Short mmCIF file of C-alpha atoms in Angstrom, two decimals:
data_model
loop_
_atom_site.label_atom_id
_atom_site.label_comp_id
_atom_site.label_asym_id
_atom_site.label_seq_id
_atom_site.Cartn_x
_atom_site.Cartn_y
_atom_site.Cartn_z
CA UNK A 1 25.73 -85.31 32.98
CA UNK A 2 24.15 -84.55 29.57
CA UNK A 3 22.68 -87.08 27.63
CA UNK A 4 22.83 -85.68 24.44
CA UNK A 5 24.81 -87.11 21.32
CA UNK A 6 25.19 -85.72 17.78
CA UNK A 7 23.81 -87.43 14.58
CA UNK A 8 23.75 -87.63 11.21
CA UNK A 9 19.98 -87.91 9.84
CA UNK A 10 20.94 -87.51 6.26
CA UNK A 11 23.26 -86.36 3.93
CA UNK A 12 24.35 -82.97 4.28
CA UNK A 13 22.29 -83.18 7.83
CA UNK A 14 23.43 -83.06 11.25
CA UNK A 15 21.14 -82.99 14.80
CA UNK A 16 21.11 -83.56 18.53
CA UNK A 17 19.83 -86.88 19.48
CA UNK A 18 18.99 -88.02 23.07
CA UNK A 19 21.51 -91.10 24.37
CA UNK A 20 19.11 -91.90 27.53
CA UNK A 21 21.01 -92.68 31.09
CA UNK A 22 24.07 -94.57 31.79
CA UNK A 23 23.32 -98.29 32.76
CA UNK A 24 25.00 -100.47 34.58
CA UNK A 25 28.74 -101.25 34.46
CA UNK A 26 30.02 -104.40 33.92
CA UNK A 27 33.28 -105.99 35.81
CA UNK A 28 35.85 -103.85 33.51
CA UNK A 29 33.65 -101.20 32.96
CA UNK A 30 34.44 -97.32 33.38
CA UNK A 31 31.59 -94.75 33.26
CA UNK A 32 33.28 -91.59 31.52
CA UNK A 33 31.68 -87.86 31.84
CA UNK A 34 32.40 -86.24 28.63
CA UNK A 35 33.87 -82.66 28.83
CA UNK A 36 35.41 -81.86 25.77
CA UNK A 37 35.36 -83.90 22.17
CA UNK A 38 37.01 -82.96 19.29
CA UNK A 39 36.00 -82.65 15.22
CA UNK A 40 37.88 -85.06 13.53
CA UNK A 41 37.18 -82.88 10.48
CA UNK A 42 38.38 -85.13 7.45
CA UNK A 43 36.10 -88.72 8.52
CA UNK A 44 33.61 -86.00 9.96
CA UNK A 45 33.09 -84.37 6.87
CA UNK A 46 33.14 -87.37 4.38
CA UNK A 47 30.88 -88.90 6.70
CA UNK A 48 28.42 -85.72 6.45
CA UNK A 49 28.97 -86.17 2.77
CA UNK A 50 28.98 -89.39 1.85
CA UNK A 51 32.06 -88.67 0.46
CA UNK A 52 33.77 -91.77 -1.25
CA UNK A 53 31.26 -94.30 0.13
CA UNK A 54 31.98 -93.34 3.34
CA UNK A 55 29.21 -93.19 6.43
CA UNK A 56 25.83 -94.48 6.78
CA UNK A 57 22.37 -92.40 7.58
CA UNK A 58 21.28 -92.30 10.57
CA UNK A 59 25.02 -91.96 11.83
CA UNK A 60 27.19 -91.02 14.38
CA UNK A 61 30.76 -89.89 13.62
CA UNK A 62 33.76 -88.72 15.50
CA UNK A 63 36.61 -90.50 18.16
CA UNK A 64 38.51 -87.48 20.13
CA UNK A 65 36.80 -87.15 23.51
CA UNK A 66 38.15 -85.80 27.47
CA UNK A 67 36.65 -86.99 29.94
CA UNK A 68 36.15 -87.50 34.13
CA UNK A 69 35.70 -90.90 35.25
CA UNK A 70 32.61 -90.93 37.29
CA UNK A 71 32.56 -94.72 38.70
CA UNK A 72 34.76 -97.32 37.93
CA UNK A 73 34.22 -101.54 38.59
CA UNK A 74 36.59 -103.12 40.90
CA UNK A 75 38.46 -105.35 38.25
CA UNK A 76 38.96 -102.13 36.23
CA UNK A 77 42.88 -101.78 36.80
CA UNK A 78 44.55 -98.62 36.38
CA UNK A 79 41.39 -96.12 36.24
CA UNK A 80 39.43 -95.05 39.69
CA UNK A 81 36.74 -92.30 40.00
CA UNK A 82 37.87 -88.46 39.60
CA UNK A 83 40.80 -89.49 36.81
CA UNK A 84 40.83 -87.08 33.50
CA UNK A 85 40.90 -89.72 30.44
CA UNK A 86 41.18 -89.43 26.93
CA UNK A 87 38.67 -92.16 25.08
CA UNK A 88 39.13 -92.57 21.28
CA UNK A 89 36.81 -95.51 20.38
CA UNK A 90 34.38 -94.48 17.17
CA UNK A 91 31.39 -93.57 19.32
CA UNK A 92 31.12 -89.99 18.02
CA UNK A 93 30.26 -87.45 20.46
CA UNK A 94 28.70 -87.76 23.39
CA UNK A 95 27.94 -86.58 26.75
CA UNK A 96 28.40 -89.83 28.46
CA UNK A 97 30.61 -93.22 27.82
CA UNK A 98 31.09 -96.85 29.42
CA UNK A 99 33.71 -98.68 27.94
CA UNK A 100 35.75 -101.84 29.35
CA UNK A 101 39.24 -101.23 30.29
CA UNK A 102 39.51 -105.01 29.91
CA UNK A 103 42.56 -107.12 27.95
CA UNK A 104 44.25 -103.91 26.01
CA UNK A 105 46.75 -104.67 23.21
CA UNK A 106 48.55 -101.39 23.50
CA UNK A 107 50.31 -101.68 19.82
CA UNK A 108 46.57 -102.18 18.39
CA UNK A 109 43.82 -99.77 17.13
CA UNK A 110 41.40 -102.49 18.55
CA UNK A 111 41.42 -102.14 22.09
CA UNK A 112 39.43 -99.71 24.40
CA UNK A 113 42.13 -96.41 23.77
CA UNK A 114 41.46 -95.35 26.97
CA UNK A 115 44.36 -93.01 28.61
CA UNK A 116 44.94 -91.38 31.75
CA UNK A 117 45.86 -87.85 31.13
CA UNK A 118 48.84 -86.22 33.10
CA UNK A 119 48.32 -83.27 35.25
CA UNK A 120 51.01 -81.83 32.79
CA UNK A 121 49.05 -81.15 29.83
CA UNK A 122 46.26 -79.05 28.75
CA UNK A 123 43.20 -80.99 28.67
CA UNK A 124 41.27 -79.36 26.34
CA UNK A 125 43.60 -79.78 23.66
CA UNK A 126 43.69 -83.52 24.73
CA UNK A 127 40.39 -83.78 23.01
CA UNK A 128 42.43 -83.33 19.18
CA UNK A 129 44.52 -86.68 20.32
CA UNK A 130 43.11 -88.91 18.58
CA UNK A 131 43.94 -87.49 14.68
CA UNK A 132 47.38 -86.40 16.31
CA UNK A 133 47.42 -90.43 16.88
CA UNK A 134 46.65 -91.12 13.21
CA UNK A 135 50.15 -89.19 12.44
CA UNK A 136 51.99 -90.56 15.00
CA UNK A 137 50.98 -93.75 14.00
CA UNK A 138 51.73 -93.12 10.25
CA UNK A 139 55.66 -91.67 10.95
CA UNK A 140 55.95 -94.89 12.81
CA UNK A 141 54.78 -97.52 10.18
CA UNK A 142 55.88 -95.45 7.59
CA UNK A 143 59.81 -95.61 9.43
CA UNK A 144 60.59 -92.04 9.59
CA UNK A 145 64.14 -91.62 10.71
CA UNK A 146 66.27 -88.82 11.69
CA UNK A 147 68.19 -86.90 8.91
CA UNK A 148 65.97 -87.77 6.11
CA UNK A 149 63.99 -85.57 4.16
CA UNK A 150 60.58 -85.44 4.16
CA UNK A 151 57.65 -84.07 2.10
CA UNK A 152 54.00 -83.48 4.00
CA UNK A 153 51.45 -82.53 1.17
CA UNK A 154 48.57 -80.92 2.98
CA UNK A 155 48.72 -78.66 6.04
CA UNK A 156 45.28 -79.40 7.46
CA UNK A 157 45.35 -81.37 10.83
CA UNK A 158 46.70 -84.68 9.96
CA UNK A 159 49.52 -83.06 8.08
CA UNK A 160 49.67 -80.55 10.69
CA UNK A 161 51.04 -83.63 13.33
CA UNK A 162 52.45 -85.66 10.33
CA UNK A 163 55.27 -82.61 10.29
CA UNK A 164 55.66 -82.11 14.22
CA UNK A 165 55.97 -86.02 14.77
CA UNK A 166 58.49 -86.02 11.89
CA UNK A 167 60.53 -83.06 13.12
CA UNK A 168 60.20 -84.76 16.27
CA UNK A 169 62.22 -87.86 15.38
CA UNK A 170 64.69 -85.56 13.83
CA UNK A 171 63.48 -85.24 9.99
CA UNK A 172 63.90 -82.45 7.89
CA UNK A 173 60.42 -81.67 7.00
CA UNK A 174 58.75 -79.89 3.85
CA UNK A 175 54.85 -78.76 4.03
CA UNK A 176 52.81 -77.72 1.16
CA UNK A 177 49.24 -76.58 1.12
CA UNK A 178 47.37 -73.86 -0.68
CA UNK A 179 46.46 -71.83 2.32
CA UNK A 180 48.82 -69.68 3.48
CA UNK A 181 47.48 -69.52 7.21
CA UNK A 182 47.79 -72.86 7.64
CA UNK A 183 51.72 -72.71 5.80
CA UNK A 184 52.20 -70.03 8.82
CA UNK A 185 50.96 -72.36 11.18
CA UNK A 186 53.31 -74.93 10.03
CA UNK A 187 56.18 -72.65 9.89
CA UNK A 188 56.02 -71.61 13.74
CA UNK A 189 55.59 -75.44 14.70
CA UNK A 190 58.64 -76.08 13.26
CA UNK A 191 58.39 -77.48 9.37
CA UNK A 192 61.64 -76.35 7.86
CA UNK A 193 60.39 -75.63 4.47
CA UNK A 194 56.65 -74.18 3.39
CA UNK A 195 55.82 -73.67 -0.09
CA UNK A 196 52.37 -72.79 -1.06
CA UNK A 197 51.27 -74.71 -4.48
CA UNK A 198 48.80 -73.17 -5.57
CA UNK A 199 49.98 -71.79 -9.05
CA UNK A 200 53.47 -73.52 -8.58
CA UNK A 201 52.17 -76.88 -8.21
CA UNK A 202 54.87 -79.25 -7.25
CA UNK A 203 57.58 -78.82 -9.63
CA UNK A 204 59.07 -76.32 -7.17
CA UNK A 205 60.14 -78.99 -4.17
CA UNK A 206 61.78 -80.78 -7.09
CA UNK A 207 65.10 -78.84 -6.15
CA UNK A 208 65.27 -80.00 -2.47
CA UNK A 209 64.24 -83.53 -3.24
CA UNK A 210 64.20 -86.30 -3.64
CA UNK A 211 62.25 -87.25 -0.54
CA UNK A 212 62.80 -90.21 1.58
CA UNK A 213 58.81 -90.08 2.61
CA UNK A 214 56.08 -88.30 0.69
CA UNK A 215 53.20 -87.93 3.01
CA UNK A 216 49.76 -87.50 1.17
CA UNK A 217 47.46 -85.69 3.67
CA UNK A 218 46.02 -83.77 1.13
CA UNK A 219 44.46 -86.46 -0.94
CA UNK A 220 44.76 -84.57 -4.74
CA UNK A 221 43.86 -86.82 -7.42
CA UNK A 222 47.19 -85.74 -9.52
CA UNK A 223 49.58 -86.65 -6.65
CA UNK A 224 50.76 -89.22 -7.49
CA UNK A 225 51.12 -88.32 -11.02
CA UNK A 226 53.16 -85.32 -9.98
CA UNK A 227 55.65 -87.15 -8.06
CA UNK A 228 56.09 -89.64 -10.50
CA UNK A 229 56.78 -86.86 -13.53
CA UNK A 230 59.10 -84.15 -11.44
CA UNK A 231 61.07 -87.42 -10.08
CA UNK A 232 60.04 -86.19 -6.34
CA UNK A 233 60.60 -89.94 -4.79
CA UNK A 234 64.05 -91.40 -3.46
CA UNK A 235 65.44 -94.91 -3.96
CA UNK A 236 63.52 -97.31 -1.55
CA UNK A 237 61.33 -94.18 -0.53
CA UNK A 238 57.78 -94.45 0.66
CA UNK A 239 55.12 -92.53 -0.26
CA UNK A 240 52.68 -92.63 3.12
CA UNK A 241 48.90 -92.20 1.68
CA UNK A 242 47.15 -90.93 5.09
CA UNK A 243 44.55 -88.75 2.83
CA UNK A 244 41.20 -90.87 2.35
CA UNK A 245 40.79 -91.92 -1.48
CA UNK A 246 38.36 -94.13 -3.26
CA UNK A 247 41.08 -95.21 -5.21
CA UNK A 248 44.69 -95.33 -6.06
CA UNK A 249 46.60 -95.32 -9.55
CA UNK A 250 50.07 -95.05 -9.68
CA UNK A 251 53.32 -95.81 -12.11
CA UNK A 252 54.32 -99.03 -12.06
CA UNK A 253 57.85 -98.18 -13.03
CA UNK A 254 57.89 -95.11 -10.17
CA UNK A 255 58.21 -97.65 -7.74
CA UNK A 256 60.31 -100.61 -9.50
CA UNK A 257 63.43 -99.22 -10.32
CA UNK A 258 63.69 -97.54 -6.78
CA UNK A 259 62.56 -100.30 -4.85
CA UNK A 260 60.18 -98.13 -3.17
CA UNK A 261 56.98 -98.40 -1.91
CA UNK A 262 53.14 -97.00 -1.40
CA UNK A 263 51.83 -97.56 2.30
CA UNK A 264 48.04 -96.55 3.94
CA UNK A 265 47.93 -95.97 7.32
CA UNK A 266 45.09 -94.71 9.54
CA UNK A 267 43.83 -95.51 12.77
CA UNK A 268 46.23 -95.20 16.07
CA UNK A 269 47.03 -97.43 19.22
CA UNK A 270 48.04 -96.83 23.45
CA UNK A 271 51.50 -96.33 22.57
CA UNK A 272 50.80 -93.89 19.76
CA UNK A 273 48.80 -91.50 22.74
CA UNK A 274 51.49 -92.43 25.09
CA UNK A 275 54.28 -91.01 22.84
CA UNK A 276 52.23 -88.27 22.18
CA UNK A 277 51.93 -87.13 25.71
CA UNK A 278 55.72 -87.31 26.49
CA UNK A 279 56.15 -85.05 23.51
CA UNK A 280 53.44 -82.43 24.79
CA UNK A 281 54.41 -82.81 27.81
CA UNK A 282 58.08 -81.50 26.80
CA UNK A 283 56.58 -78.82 24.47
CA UNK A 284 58.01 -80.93 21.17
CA UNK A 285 54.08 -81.52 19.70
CA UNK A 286 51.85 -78.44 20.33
CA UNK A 287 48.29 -78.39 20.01
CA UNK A 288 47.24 -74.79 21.03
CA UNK A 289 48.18 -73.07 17.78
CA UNK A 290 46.08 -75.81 15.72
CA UNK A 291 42.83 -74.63 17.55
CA UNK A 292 40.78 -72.07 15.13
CA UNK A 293 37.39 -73.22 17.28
CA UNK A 294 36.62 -73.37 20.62
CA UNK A 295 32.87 -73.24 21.92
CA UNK A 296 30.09 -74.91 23.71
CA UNK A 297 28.73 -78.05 22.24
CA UNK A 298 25.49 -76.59 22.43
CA UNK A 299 26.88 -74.17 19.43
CA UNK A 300 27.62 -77.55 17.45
CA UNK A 301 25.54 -76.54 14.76
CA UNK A 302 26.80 -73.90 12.88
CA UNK A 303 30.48 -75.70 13.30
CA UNK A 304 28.99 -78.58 11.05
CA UNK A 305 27.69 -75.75 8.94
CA UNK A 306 31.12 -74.74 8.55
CA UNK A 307 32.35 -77.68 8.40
CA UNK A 308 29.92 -78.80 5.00
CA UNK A 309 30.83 -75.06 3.62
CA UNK A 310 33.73 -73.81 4.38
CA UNK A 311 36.19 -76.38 5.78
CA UNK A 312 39.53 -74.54 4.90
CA UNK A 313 38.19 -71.85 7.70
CA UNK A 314 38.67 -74.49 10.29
CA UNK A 315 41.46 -76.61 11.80
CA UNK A 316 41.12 -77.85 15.26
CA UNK A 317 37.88 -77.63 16.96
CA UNK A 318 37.03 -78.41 20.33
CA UNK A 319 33.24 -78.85 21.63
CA UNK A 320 33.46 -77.93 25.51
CA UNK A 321 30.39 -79.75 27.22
CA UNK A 322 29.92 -77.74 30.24
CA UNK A 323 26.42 -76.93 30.95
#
């Protein structure tokens, strides 16, 4: 069992760092063997930058890891030595975890998000569950419904699984980016519409829309803006802002006369995973074709070099722990 961890010693800075040895478990406790984690590469990398205020030096960032359970404590229901787990707390990576398995509010982001994993599903690409629960999460608060039309700007990983969960409820689903792999990635998952924005900016969606739900994964100062001038938002539409931002300004009179509204959502709960599973397990939410990385976590270093220069390179990456 490794005992390593990864850290952030500065700005800019990451670094191995030693966890020790598991102690002992408590009555609810589960003792998890980490063997893959997953970047979570927008909180990773404004974390590593200090981007909006966000992270704290020495840190340690990150909440997508697969793991064995190694020993579990007899009032620990549901989870018994040997099962594969997904664990999504904010613990960043690690080689090792005890968590209690205790009192779980399965609608909550505060509880231990600790899953059994199916034999039915890939394991590995278990370990990008946890931002694929962010977007889950958001086309449920934000109400998503079947036969409405929806706009995803941003086709890194949060948009990514904001489009598949959409199509997945039966929306008709727009993505936008600037890259054009990633517009080819969303294409062959499914997204009924791409349209790459560079030079076009928005003004050319404004012939499909208006859009029940705008989903802001891309987090572009102008966004908002834009909507509000090319008349991109339907009456009583939401506009989901999933895209971290130090702040928000808006129209006032976008959103009076339509009766619509501007929602945040982040974080992700049991039944967010759980959904999530039946849809891999059917095929309707694919990881695989999300995965540009896949290597050793002992190669974790130039992957947060990437990461700090050259993040449109990279959209899923998976650290495999194996030694």
């Amino acid at each position: 069992m490794r005992t390593l961890g990864i850290e952030y010693p500065e700005v800019g800075k990451m670094h191995f760092c030693d966890i020790g040895e598991p102690g002992e478990l408590g009555p609810y406790d589960i003792l998890m063997e980490t063997q893959y984690s997953g970047i979570t590469n927008g909180t990773e990398r404004h974390a590593l930058l200090f981007e909006h205020g966000f992270g704290i030096f020495p840190g340690r960032h990150g909440y997508q890891q697969v793991g064995i359970v190694k020993a579990a404590s007899e009032k620990a229901e549901g989870f018994q030595a040997g099962d594969w787990v997904y664990f999504g707390r904010y613990v960043g990576h690690r080689g090792w975890n005890i968590q209690s398995v205790h009192g779980a509010c399965d609608d909550s982001n505060d509880s231990h998000l600790t899953i059994k994993l199916p034999d039915t599903v890939n394991r590995k690409h278990c370990a990008l569950l946890g931002v694929a629960g962010v977007a889950m999460r958001g086309i449920r608060r934000l109400r998503v419904s079947a036969g409405q039309n929806i706009w995803v700007a941003g086709g890194g990983l949060i948009g990514q699984f904001s489009a598949q969960c959409a199509r997945a409820v039966g929306a008709r689903v727009t993505v936008t980016d600037i890259n054009n792999k990633r517009l080819q990635i969303a294409q062959e998952l499914g997204a009924d519409r791409v349209e790459n924005v560079r030079s076009k900016r928005v003004e050319c969606l404004k012939d499909e829309g208006p859009y029940d739900c705008i989903i802001d994964c891309c987090g572009v100062e102008s966004l908002l803006m834009d909507i509000h001038d090319h008349d991109l938002l339907a009456h009583r539409g939401i506009i989901g802002c999933m895209a971290v931002r130090p702040k928000v300004s808006f129209m006032w009179g976008m959103l009076h006369g339509r009766e619509a509204s501007i929602e945040v959502s982040c974080h992700y709960s049991l039944n967010d995973l759980r959904i999530l599973l039946h849809l891999m397990e059917k095929d309707v939410v694919r990881i695989a074709p999300l995965i540009t990385h896949e290597v050793s976590i002992d190669e974790a270093p130039k992957i947060y070099k990437l990461l700090h220069d050259s993040p449109g390179e990279m959209l899923g990456v998976v650290f495999d722990w194996a030694e």
